[in-house]
Structures are given as structure tokens and as C-alpha cells.
Coordinates of C-alpha atoms and ligand atoms in Angstrom, one line a residue:
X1 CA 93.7 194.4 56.4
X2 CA 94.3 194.3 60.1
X3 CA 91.1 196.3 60.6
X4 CA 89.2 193.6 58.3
X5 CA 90.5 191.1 60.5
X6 CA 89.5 192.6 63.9
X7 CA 86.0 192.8 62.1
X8 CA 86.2 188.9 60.9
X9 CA 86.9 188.0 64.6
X10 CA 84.2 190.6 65.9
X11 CA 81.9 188.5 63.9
X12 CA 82.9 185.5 64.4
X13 CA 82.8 186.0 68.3
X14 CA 79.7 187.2 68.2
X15 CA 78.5 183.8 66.1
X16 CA 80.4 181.9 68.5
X17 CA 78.7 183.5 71.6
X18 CA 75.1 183.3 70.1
X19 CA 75.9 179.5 69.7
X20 CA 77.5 178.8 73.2
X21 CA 80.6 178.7 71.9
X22 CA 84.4 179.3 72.7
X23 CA 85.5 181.2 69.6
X24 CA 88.9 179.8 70.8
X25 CA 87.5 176.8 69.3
X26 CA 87.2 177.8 65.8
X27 CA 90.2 177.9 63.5
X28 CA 90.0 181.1 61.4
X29 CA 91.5 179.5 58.0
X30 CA 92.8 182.8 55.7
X31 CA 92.4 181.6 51.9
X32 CA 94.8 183.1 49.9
X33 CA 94.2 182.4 46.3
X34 CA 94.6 185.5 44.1
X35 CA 96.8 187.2 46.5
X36 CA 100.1 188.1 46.6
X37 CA 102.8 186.8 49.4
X38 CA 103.1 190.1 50.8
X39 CA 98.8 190.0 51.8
X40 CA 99.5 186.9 53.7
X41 CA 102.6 188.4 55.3
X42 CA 100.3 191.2 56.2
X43 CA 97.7 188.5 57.8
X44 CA 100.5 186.7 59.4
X45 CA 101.6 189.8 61.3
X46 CA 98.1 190.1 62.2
X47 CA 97.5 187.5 63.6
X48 CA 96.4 184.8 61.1
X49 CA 98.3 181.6 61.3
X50 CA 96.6 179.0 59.0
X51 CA 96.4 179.6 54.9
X52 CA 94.3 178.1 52.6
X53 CA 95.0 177.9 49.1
X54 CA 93.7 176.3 46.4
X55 CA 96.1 175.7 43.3
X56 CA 99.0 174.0 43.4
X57 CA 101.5 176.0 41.7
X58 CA 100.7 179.3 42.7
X59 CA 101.2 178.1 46.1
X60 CA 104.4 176.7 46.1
X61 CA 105.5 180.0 45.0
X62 CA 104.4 181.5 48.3
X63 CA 105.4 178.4 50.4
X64 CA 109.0 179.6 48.8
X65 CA 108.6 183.5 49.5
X66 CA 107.1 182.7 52.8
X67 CA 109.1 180.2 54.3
X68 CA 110.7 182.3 57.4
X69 CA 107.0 182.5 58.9
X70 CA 105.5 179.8 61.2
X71 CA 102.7 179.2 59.4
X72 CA 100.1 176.2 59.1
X73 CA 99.2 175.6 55.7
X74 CA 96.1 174.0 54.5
X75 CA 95.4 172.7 50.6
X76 CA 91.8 173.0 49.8
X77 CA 91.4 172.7 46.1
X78 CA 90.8 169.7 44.1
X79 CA 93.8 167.7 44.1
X80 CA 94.9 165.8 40.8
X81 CA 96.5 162.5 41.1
X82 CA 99.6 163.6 39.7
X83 CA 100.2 166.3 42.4
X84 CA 99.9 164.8 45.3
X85 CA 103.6 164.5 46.2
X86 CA 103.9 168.2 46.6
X87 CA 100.8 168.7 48.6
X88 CA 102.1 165.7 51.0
X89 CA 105.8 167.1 51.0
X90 CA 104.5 170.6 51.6
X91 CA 101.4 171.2 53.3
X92 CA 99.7 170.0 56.7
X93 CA 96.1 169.6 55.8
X94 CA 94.0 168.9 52.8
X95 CA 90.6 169.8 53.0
X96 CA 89.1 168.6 49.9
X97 CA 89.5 164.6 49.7
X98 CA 87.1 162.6 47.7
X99 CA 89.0 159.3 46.7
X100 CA 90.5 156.9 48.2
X101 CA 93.4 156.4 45.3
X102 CA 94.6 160.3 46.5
X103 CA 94.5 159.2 49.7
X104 CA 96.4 156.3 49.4
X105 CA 99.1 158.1 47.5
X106 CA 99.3 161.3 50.3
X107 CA 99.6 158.3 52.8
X108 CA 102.6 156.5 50.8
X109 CA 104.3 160.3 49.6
X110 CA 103.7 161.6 53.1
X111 CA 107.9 162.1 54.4
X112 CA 108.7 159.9 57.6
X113 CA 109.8 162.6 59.1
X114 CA 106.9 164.6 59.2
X115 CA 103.8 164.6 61.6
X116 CA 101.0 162.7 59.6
X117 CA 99.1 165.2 57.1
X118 CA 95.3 165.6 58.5
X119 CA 92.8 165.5 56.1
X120 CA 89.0 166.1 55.6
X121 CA 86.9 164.4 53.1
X122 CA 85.1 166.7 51.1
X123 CA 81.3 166.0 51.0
X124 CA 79.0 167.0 48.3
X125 CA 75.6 167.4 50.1
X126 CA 73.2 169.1 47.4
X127 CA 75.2 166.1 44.5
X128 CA 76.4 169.3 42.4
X129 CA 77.7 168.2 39.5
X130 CA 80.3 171.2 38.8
X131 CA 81.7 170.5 42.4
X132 CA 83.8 167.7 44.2
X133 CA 83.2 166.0 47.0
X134 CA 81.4 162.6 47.8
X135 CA 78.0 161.9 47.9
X136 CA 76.5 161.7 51.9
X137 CA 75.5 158.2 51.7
X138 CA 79.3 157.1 50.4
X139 CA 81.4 159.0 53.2
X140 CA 81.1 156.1 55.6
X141 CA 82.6 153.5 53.3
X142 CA 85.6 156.2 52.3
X143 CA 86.1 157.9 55.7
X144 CA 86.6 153.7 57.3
X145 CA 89.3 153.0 54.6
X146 CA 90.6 156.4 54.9
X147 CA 91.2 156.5 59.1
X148 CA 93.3 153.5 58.2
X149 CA 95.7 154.8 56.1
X150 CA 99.0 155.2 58.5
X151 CA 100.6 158.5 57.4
X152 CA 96.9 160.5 57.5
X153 CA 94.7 161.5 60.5
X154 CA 91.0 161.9 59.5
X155 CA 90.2 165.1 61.2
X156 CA 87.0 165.9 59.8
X157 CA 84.8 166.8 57.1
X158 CA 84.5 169.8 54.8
X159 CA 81.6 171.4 52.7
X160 CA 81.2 173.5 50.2
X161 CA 77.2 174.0 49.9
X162 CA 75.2 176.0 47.5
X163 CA 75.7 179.7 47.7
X164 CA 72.1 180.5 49.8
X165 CA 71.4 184.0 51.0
X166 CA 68.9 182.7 52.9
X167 CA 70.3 182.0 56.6
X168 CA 68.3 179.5 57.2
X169 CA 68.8 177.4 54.4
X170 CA 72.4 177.6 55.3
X171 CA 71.7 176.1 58.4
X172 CA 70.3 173.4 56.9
X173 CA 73.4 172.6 54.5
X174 CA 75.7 173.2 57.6
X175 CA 73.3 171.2 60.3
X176 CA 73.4 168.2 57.8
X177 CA 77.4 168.0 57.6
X178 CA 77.6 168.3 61.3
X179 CA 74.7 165.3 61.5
X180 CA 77.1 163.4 59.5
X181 CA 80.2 163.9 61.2
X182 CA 77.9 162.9 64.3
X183 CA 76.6 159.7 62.8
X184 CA 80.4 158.8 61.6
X185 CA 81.5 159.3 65.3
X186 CA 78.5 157.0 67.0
X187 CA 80.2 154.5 64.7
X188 CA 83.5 154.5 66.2
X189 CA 85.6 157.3 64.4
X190 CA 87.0 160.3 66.1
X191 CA 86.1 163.2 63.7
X192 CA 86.9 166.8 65.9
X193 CA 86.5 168.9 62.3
X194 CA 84.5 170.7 60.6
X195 CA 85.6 173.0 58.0
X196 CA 82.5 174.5 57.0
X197 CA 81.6 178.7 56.3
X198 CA 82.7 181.0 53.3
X199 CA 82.9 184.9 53.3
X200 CA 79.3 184.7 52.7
X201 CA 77.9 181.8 55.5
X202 CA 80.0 181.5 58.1
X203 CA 78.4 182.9 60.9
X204 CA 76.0 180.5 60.0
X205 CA 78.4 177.9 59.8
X206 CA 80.0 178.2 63.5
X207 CA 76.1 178.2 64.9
X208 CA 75.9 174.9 64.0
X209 CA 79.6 173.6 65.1
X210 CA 82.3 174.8 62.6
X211 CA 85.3 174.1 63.9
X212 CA 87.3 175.8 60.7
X213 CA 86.2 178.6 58.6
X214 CA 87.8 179.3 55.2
X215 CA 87.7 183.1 54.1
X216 CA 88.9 185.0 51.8
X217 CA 87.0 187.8 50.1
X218 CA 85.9 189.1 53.6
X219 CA 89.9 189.2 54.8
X220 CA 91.7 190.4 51.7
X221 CA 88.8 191.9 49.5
X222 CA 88.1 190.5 46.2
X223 CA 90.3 188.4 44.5
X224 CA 92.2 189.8 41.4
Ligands
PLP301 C1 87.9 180.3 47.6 C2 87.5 179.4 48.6 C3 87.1 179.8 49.9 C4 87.0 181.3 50.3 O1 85.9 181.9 49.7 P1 85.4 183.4 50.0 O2 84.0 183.4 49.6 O3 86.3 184.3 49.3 O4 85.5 183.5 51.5 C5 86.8 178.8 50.8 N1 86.9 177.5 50.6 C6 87.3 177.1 49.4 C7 87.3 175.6 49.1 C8 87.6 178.0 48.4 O5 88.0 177.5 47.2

């Protein structure tokens, strides 16, 4: 594992300088699901300090096991309405917002005590009906009433395009969630995320601005 991840940040250096980019600017964003505690203790010791995962209950198991490490962690599945307490008690992002009623109740369930939870709305950009996320033309209307919720910051948006093999369609997907973040911005908001790029894209993805990457096969090998 700590060879995979020199190789992850090789590459992702290397997409970072072809772009112009700082790679210090991108957020490597290990996704865990399917792997035991120990693999993320492994990453952790390596370097990796932000964990994705993607079910609820098989990552509270690992919040337990892991709780002595200083890590950041991210939700980044599709969240049901009746677990959202847990995901605003436990984690400090959520990635994959599409309604305002979850958001509302992460705002109310968020603890005083802890920093507000930052959040991305999820945006489905090819309308893929076996995925969530909201359609492009209704993020403005969500991501307004959603900066205005007090106990969430809007960081950003998050994708999760049609697997393409073709790196120049991937541009496209990723160049069109960036042109959205852009346009939401010109209109006031302060959006400095973009959690776009999978195992399979994400070189891709930081060419045209990723901010967060979420990877998982190509940091802990397939999934069991
Ligand atoms: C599983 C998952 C990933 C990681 O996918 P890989 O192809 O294994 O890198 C990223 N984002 C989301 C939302 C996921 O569910």
C-alpha cells in the first residue's frame, strides 16, 4: 500500500503539473468502502488523512476502531433521511447532497459544538437515472437555499459522470462541473470545491480543476 500511494501521488503530481497546478491544492480523498480498519490504518500511516466512505453502518464501525487517529472523514454515499443524525454527529463532509430536506436536517442535527459540517451537492450531469445527484439546471435554486442553512458551509460540488475511457470525453464531464461551479460563483457564492476524479478519471479530473479526488481501487486494490 504505501508504494500504491507514492504511485497515486506520482500521478497525480504529474496531472497537477501538466495543468499548472500546485498538487498541494488537491485533497487526495482515500475511499474506503470494502476495506477493513487495518487498510486505512495502513493509509493513515502513510500519509492519507481524509476517508471516504460510503455506507453508513459499516463506517461507524471503523469511526469506532479508528478513533485514536486524526483523521478527516468524508460521507459520500447516498444519504437516507433517516440517517442523517449519524452522518452530522460523526463525519465532517458529505459529498453527495441532492435535497434540500437532508440538508435541512444535517443543518438542525449538526452538534453546537462542532465546526459546521461542509457539504457538496451532488450533480447529475449526463441525468442518469440509476444515480443521485441533481439535475445542472436545478443546482442554483438548491445550492442558494443550501449556503443559507447555518450549521453547513457549501464547499463545492461533486460528480460522479459516466464511466468513459475516452480522456477526452472525461474532460468534457469534468469541464462542465467546473463551468458550473464557475457560473454559481459569478452569482455571488463562494464554492472553493470540486470533488471530481475516480480510480479510473482522475488525472483527467485535476486537469480541469479538481480540488478533491476520491479513490479507491487504485489505493487499496479491488474491493472485496
Ligand atoms: C466507490 C466510490 C469512489 C471510488 O471509486 P474507485 O473507482 O474505486 O476509485 C469514489 N466516489 C464515490 C462516490 C464512490 O462511491
Amino acid at each position: 500500500m504505501p508504494e500504491c500511494i507514492r504511485a497515486l501521488r506520482g500521478r497525480m503530481a504529474a496531472a497537477a503539473a501538466r495543468a499548472g497546478r500546485n498538487v498541494d491544492s488537491i485533497t487526495l480523498l482515500a475511499v474506503s468502502k470494502g476495506q477493513p480498519a487495518e487498510q486505512i490504518r495502513a493509509a493513515a500511516a502513510a500519509g492519507v488523512t481524509d476517508i471516504g466512505e460510503s455506507y453508513l453502518a459499516e463506517a461507524l464501525g471503523k469511526l469506532e476502531a479508528l478513533g485514536d487517529l486524526p483523521l478527516t472523514w468524508h460521507f459520500i454515499g447516498r444519504l437516507q433521511a433517516n440517517k442523517t443524525r449519524q452522518v452530522a454527529e460523526r463525519f465532517a463532509w458529505v459529498h453527495g447532497l441532492d435535497r434540500l430536506k437532508i440538508a435541512e436536517r444535517l443543518s438542525a442535527q449538526r452538534p453546537y459544538h462542532a465546526p459546521p459540517l461542509n457539504v457538496c451537492l451532488q450533480v447529475n450531469l449526463a441525468g442518469e437515472a440509476t444515480k443521485g445527484g441533481v439535475p445542472a439546471p436545478e443546482v442554483p435554486a438548491l445550492a442558494c437555499a443550501v449556503a443559507a442553512l447555518p450549521r453547513l458551509v457549501l464547499r463545492g460540488l461533486m460528480c460522479i459522470p459516466p464511466g468513459e475511457t475516452d480522456p477526452a470525453r472525461q474532460h468534457e464531464w469534468f469541464a462542465g462541473l467546473r463551468a458550473l461551479r464557475d457560473s454559481l460563483n459569478a452569482g455571488g457564492l463562494r464554492l472553493d470545491t470540486l470533488s471530481m476524479g475516480m480510480s479510473g478519471d482522475f488525472e483527467a479530473a485535476i486537469q480541469q480543476g479538481a480540488t478533491i479526488v476520491r479513490i479507491g481501487t487504485a489505493l487499496f486494490g479491488p474491493r472485496k
